Short mmCIF file of C-alpha atoms in Angstrom, two decimals:
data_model
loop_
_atom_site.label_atom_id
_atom_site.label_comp_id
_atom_site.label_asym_id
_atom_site.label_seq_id
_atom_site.Cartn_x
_atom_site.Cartn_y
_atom_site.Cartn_z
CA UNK M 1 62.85 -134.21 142.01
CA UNK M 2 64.77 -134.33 138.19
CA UNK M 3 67.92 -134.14 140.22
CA UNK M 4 66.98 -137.27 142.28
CA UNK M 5 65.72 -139.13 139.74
CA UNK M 6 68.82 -138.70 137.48
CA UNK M 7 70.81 -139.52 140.33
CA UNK M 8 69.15 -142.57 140.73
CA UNK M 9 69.37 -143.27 137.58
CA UNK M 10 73.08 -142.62 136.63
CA UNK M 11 73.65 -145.99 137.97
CA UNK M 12 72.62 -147.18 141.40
CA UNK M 13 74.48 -150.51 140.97
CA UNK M 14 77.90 -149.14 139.48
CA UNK M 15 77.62 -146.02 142.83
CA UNK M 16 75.04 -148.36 144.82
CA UNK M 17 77.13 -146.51 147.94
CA UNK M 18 78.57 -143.39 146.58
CA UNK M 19 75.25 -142.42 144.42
CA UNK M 20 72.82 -143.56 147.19
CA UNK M 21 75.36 -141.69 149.79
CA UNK M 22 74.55 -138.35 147.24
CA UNK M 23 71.08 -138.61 146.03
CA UNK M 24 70.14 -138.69 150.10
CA UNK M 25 71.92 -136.41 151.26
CA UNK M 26 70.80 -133.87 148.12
CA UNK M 27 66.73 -135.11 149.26
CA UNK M 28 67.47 -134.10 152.73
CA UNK M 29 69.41 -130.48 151.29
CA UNK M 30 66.39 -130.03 148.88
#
């Protein structure tokens, strides 16, 4: 759950796409 929540947190406007894209697909892995 860290992992997410840094994910989320390294900047979900700057990689609104690219982050959201990532910290999913991670959540779905994990």
């Amino acid at each position: 759950q860290e992992e997410v929540f840094n994910c989320l947190g390294s900047g979900v406007l700057e990689n609104a796409f690219s982050g959201y894209n990532a910290c999913i697909f991670a959540y779905g892995q994990t």
